[in-house]
PDB file of C-alpha atoms in Angstrom:
ATOM      1  CA  MET A 287     360.306 -43.071 307.051  1.00 41.00           C
ATOM      2  CA  THR A 288     362.421 -41.142 309.484  1.00 62.00           C
ATOM      3  CA  ASP A 289     361.149 -40.200 312.930  1.00 92.00           C
ATOM      4  CA  ILE A 290     363.236 -37.028 312.977  1.00 96.00           C
ATOM      5  CA  GLN A 291     361.099 -33.995 313.748  1.00 97.00           C
ATOM      6  CA  LEU A 292     363.896 -31.423 314.138  1.00 98.00           C
ATOM      7  CA  VAL A 293     367.401 -31.054 312.734  1.00 98.00           C
ATOM      8  CA  VAL A 294     369.890 -29.007 314.754  1.00 98.00           C
ATOM      9  CA  PHE A 295     373.200 -27.626 313.504  1.00 98.00           C
ATOM     10  CA  ASP A 296     376.249 -26.160 315.160  1.00 98.00           C
ATOM     11  CA  LEU A 297     377.721 -23.144 313.313  1.00 98.00           C
ATOM     12  CA  ASP A 298     381.540 -22.993 313.363  1.00 97.00           C
ATOM     13  CA  PHE A 299     383.137 -25.764 311.283  1.00 97.00           C
ATOM     14  CA  THR A 300     379.683 -27.283 310.695  1.00 98.00           C
ATOM     15  CA  LEU A 301     377.770 -24.730 308.584  1.00 98.00           C
ATOM     16  CA  TRP A 302     380.609 -22.293 307.971  1.00 97.00           C
ATOM     17  CA  ASP A 303     384.354 -21.849 308.066  1.00 96.00           C
ATOM     18  CA  CYS A 304     385.607 -18.550 309.460  1.00 93.00           C
ATOM     19  CA  GLY A 305     389.029 -18.762 307.905  1.00 89.00           C
ATOM     20  CA  GLY A 306     390.102 -21.690 310.068  1.00 91.00           C
ATOM     21  CA  THR A 307     388.865 -20.208 313.335  1.00 92.00           C
ATOM     22  CA  TRP A 308     385.609 -19.606 315.211  1.00 94.00           C
ATOM     23  CA  CYS A 309     383.301 -16.688 314.501  1.00 95.00           C
ATOM     24  CA  ASP A 310     384.081 -15.153 317.892  1.00 94.00           C
ATOM     25  CA  HIS A 311     387.717 -14.845 316.762  1.00 94.00           C
ATOM     26  CA  THR A 312     386.812 -12.774 313.690  1.00 96.00           C
ATOM     27  CA  VAL A 313     386.795  -8.975 313.595  1.00 95.00           C
ATOM     28  CA  PRO A 314     383.592  -7.113 312.702  1.00 97.00           C
ATOM     29  CA  PRO A 315     382.327  -5.264 310.824  1.00 97.00           C
ATOM     30  CA  TYR A 316     381.580  -7.795 308.095  1.00 97.00           C
ATOM     31  CA  GLN A 317     381.057  -7.238 304.407  1.00 96.00           C
ATOM     32  CA  ARG A 318     379.460  -9.582 301.922  1.00 95.00           C
ATOM     33  CA  HIS A 319     381.523 -10.299 298.810  1.00 94.00           C
ATOM     34  CA  GLY A 320     379.556 -12.603 296.500  1.00 92.00           C
ATOM     35  CA  ASP A 321     379.341 -16.040 298.085  1.00 92.00           C
ATOM     36  CA  HIS A 322     381.525 -15.215 301.090  1.00 96.00           C
ATOM     37  CA  ILE A 323     381.928 -12.622 303.812  1.00 97.00           C
ATOM     38  CA  CYS A 324     385.087 -10.809 304.869  1.00 97.00           C
ATOM     39  CA  ASP A 325     385.756  -9.478 308.330  1.00 97.00           C
ATOM     40  CA  ALA A 326     387.531  -6.166 309.044  1.00 96.00           C
ATOM     41  CA  GLU A 327     390.938  -7.833 308.657  1.00 95.00           C
ATOM     42  CA  GLY A 328     390.064  -9.398 305.304  1.00 94.00           C
ATOM     43  CA  ASN A 329     389.586 -12.934 306.639  1.00 94.00           C
ATOM     44  CA  LYS A 330     387.216 -14.941 304.464  1.00 96.00           C
ATOM     45  CA  ILE A 331     384.122 -16.564 306.013  1.00 97.00           C
ATOM     46  CA  SER A 332     382.288 -19.093 303.859  1.00 97.00           C
ATOM     47  CA  LEU A 333     379.381 -21.471 304.094  1.00 98.00           C
ATOM     48  CA  TYR A 334     380.296 -25.047 303.251  1.00 98.00           C
ATOM     49  CA  ALA A 335     379.350 -25.911 299.667  1.00 97.00           C
ATOM     50  CA  ASP A 336     376.241 -28.011 300.416  1.00 98.00           C
ATOM     51  CA  VAL A 337     374.679 -25.834 303.126  1.00 98.00           C
ATOM     52  CA  ALA A 338     372.280 -23.969 300.818  1.00 97.00           C
ATOM     53  CA  ASN A 339     371.030 -27.219 299.260  1.00 97.00           C
ATOM     54  CA  ILE A 340     370.535 -28.809 302.682  1.00 98.00           C
ATOM     55  CA  LEU A 341     368.579 -25.818 303.993  1.00 98.00           C
ATOM     56  CA  HIS A 342     366.400 -25.639 300.855  1.00 98.00           C
ATOM     57  CA  TYR A 343     365.712 -29.372 301.030  1.00 98.00           C
ATOM     58  CA  ALA A 344     364.682 -29.170 304.698  1.00 97.00           C
ATOM     59  CA  GLN A 345     362.389 -26.242 303.913  1.00 97.00           C
ATOM     60  CA  GLN A 346     360.767 -28.129 301.013  1.00 97.00           C
ATOM     61  CA  GLN A 347     360.249 -31.163 303.267  1.00 96.00           C
ATOM     62  CA  GLN A 348     358.821 -28.920 306.017  1.00 96.00           C
ATOM     63  CA  LEU A 349     361.512 -30.244 308.336  1.00 97.00           C
ATOM     64  CA  PRO A 350     362.118 -27.724 311.147  1.00 98.00           C
ATOM     65  CA  LEU A 351     365.684 -26.574 311.743  1.00 98.00           C
ATOM     66  CA  ALA A 352     367.432 -25.156 314.803  1.00 98.00           C
ATOM     67  CA  LEU A 353     370.873 -23.894 315.777  1.00 98.00           C
ATOM     68  CA  ALA A 354     372.919 -24.758 318.851  1.00 98.00           C
ATOM     69  CA  SER A 355     376.146 -22.781 318.978  1.00 97.00           C
ATOM     70  CA  ARG A 356     378.416 -22.103 321.919  1.00 95.00           C
ATOM     71  CA  THR A 357     379.959 -18.759 321.014  1.00 95.00           C
ATOM     72  CA  TYR A 358     381.118 -15.857 323.113  1.00 95.00           C
ATOM     73  CA  GLN A 359     379.919 -13.390 320.476  1.00 96.00           C
ATOM     74  CA  PRO A 360     376.299 -14.341 319.706  1.00 97.00           C
ATOM     75  CA  THR A 361     375.571 -11.008 318.016  1.00 97.00           C
ATOM     76  CA  TRP A 362     378.426 -11.628 315.566  1.00 97.00           C
ATOM     77  CA  ALA A 363     377.123 -15.099 314.741  1.00 97.00           C
ATOM     78  CA  LYS A 364     373.615 -13.716 314.216  1.00 97.00           C
ATOM     79  CA  LYS A 365     374.999 -10.998 311.945  1.00 97.00           C
ATOM     80  CA  LEU A 366     376.763 -13.630 309.836  1.00 97.00           C
ATOM     81  CA  LEU A 367     373.524 -15.622 309.585  1.00 98.00           C
ATOM     82  CA  GLN A 368     371.786 -12.477 308.307  1.00 97.00           C
ATOM     83  CA  LEU A 369     374.542 -11.629 305.833  1.00 97.00           C
ATOM     84  CA  PHE A 370     374.490 -15.193 304.453  1.00 97.00           C
ATOM     85  CA  GLU A 371     370.687 -14.818 304.259  1.00 97.00           C
ATOM     86  CA  ILE A 372     370.064 -18.113 306.064  1.00 98.00           C
ATOM     87  CA  ASP A 373     368.779 -16.920 309.455  1.00 97.00           C
ATOM     88  CA  GLU A 374     365.135 -17.377 308.420  1.00 97.00           C
ATOM     89  CA  TYR A 375     365.613 -21.137 307.979  1.00 98.00           C
ATOM     90  CA  PHE A 376     366.049 -21.716 311.716  1.00 98.00           C
ATOM     91  CA  ASP A 377     362.946 -21.781 313.914  1.00 93.00           C
ATOM     92  CA  ILE A 378     364.991 -21.858 317.117  1.00 97.00           C
ATOM     93  CA  GLN A 379     368.415 -20.272 317.576  1.00 98.00           C
ATOM     94  CA  GLN A 380     370.310 -21.154 320.728  1.00 98.00           C
ATOM     95  CA  ILE A 381     373.455 -19.069 320.254  1.00 97.00           C
ATOM     96  CA  PHE A 382     375.222 -18.233 323.508  1.00 97.00           C
ATOM     97  CA  PRO A 383     378.227 -19.415 325.590  1.00 95.00           C
ATOM     98  CA  ASP A 384     376.932 -22.455 327.459  1.00 94.00           C
ATOM     99  CA  SER A 385     376.911 -26.221 327.109  1.00 93.00           C
ATOM    100  CA  LYS A 386     375.085 -27.975 324.299  1.00 96.00           C
ATOM    101  CA  ARG A 387     373.014 -29.709 326.974  1.00 96.00           C
ATOM    102  CA  THR A 388     371.626 -26.286 327.961  1.00 97.00           C
ATOM    103  CA  HIS A 389     371.007 -25.435 324.309  1.00 98.00           C
ATOM    104  CA  PHE A 390     369.096 -28.689 323.825  1.00 98.00           C
ATOM    105  CA  ALA A 391     367.102 -28.312 327.030  1.00 98.00           C
ATOM    106  CA  ASN A 392     365.950 -24.919 325.728  1.00 98.00           C
ATOM    107  CA  ILE A 393     365.213 -26.336 322.273  1.00 98.00           C
ATOM    108  CA  HIS A 394     363.170 -29.154 323.823  1.00 98.00           C
ATOM    109  CA  GLN A 395     361.291 -26.704 326.049  1.00 97.00           C
ATOM    110  CA  HIS A 396     360.480 -24.358 323.133  1.00 97.00           C
ATOM    111  CA  THR A 397     359.527 -27.023 320.588  1.00 97.00           C
ATOM    112  CA  GLY A 398     358.221 -29.927 322.638  1.00 97.00           C
ATOM    113  CA  VAL A 399     360.190 -32.266 320.355  1.00 98.00           C
ATOM    114  CA  ALA A 400     361.543 -35.285 322.234  1.00 97.00           C
ATOM    115  CA  TYR A 401     365.314 -35.656 322.252  1.00 98.00           C
ATOM    116  CA  HIS A 402     365.136 -38.980 320.379  1.00 97.00           C
ATOM    117  CA  ASN A 403     363.319 -37.157 317.539  1.00 97.00           C
ATOM    118  CA  MET A 404     366.190 -34.677 317.061  1.00 98.00           C
ATOM    119  CA  LEU A 405     369.151 -35.029 314.712  1.00 98.00           C
ATOM    120  CA  PHE A 406     372.235 -32.941 315.541  1.00 98.00           C
ATOM    121  CA  PHE A 407     375.340 -32.173 313.492  1.00 98.00           C
ATOM    122  CA  ASP A 408     378.495 -30.822 315.167  1.00 98.00           C
ATOM    123  CA  ASP A 409     382.259 -30.837 314.609  1.00 97.00           C
ATOM    124  CA  GLU A 410     383.257 -31.413 318.256  1.00 96.00           C
ATOM    125  CA  VAL A 411     383.326 -34.911 319.756  1.00 96.00           C
ATOM    126  CA  ARG A 412     382.622 -33.597 323.280  1.00 95.00           C
ATOM    127  CA  ASN A 413     379.375 -32.033 322.039  1.00 96.00           C
ATOM    128  CA  ILE A 414     378.391 -35.247 320.267  1.00 97.00           C
ATOM    129  CA  GLN A 415     378.931 -37.164 323.513  1.00 96.00           C
ATOM    130  CA  ASP A 416     377.048 -34.632 325.673  1.00 95.00           C
ATOM    131  CA  VAL A 417     374.038 -34.460 323.393  1.00 96.00           C
ATOM    132  CA  SER A 418     373.970 -38.209 322.669  1.00 97.00           C
ATOM    133  CA  SER A 419     373.608 -38.818 326.406  1.00 96.00           C
ATOM    134  CA  LEU A 420     370.278 -36.959 326.214  1.00 97.00           C
ATOM    135  CA  GLY A 421     369.023 -39.352 323.535  1.00 97.00           C
ATOM    136  CA  VAL A 422     369.613 -37.041 320.556  1.00 98.00           C
ATOM    137  CA  LYS A 423     370.979 -38.688 317.416  1.00 97.00           C
ATOM    138  CA  ALA A 424     374.233 -36.722 317.270  1.00 97.00           C
ATOM    139  CA  VAL A 425     376.497 -36.916 314.241  1.00 98.00           C
ATOM    140  CA  TYR A 426     380.147 -35.903 314.070  1.00 98.00           C
ATOM    141  CA  VAL A 427     380.906 -33.601 311.146  1.00 98.00           C
ATOM    142  CA  GLU A 428     384.416 -33.492 309.762  1.00 95.00           C
ATOM    143  CA  ASN A 429     385.225 -30.597 307.402  1.00 92.00           C
ATOM    144  CA  GLY A 430     381.698 -29.157 307.365  1.00 97.00           C
ATOM    145  CA  ILE A 431     378.263 -30.583 306.685  1.00 98.00           C
ATOM    146  CA  ASN A 432     377.788 -32.104 303.255  1.00 98.00           C
ATOM    147  CA  TRP A 433     374.850 -33.464 301.304  1.00 98.00           C
ATOM    148  CA  PRO A 434     375.816 -37.179 301.421  1.00 98.00           C
ATOM    149  CA  LEU A 435     376.294 -37.096 305.211  1.00 98.00           C
ATOM    150  CA  PHE A 436     373.048 -35.198 305.741  1.00 98.00           C
ATOM    151  CA  GLN A 437     371.020 -37.534 303.511  1.00 97.00           C
ATOM    152  CA  GLN A 438     372.600 -40.667 304.978  1.00 96.00           C
ATOM    153  CA  GLN A 439     371.947 -39.641 308.586  1.00 96.00           C
ATOM    154  CA  LEU A 440     368.415 -38.422 307.898  1.00 94.00           C
ATOM    155  CA  ALA A 441     367.552 -41.706 306.168  1.00 92.00           C
ATOM    156  CA  ALA A 442     369.136 -43.788 308.931  1.00 90.00           C
ATOM    157  CA  ALA A 443     367.395 -41.983 311.788  1.00 83.00           C
TER     158      ALA A 443
END
């Protein structure tokens, strides 16, 4: 059985794709169109295909989730979370322009979960390295989180 007590996700290029850029490079206001969101310039923002299944699974397993996102437009990211109707899945949301080490220090302080009991998914190698140095099991995500990667890393932790 895994000793993971908290799973943490980055946003851009991990949970969603903002048309090949970061959410702080999009242009509000946003509008929901079925399974995706468009910004004011018509750029499509989409969750990766397995995100909903991963979030539902974690909820069913009573596995707490958190977000750690370095964005210069936290209100935009939070609006996207609301529009995708996934914001309620995350007990802790560290969404602001600072290092992932700061995000994780705050997450640890708020939850009391030890770093070695956290599993983190991110698309940037520098973040993986920073957070790994704290003792977090940090996993590089290429082309968005997917079910096989999530299951494999959760089982291996």
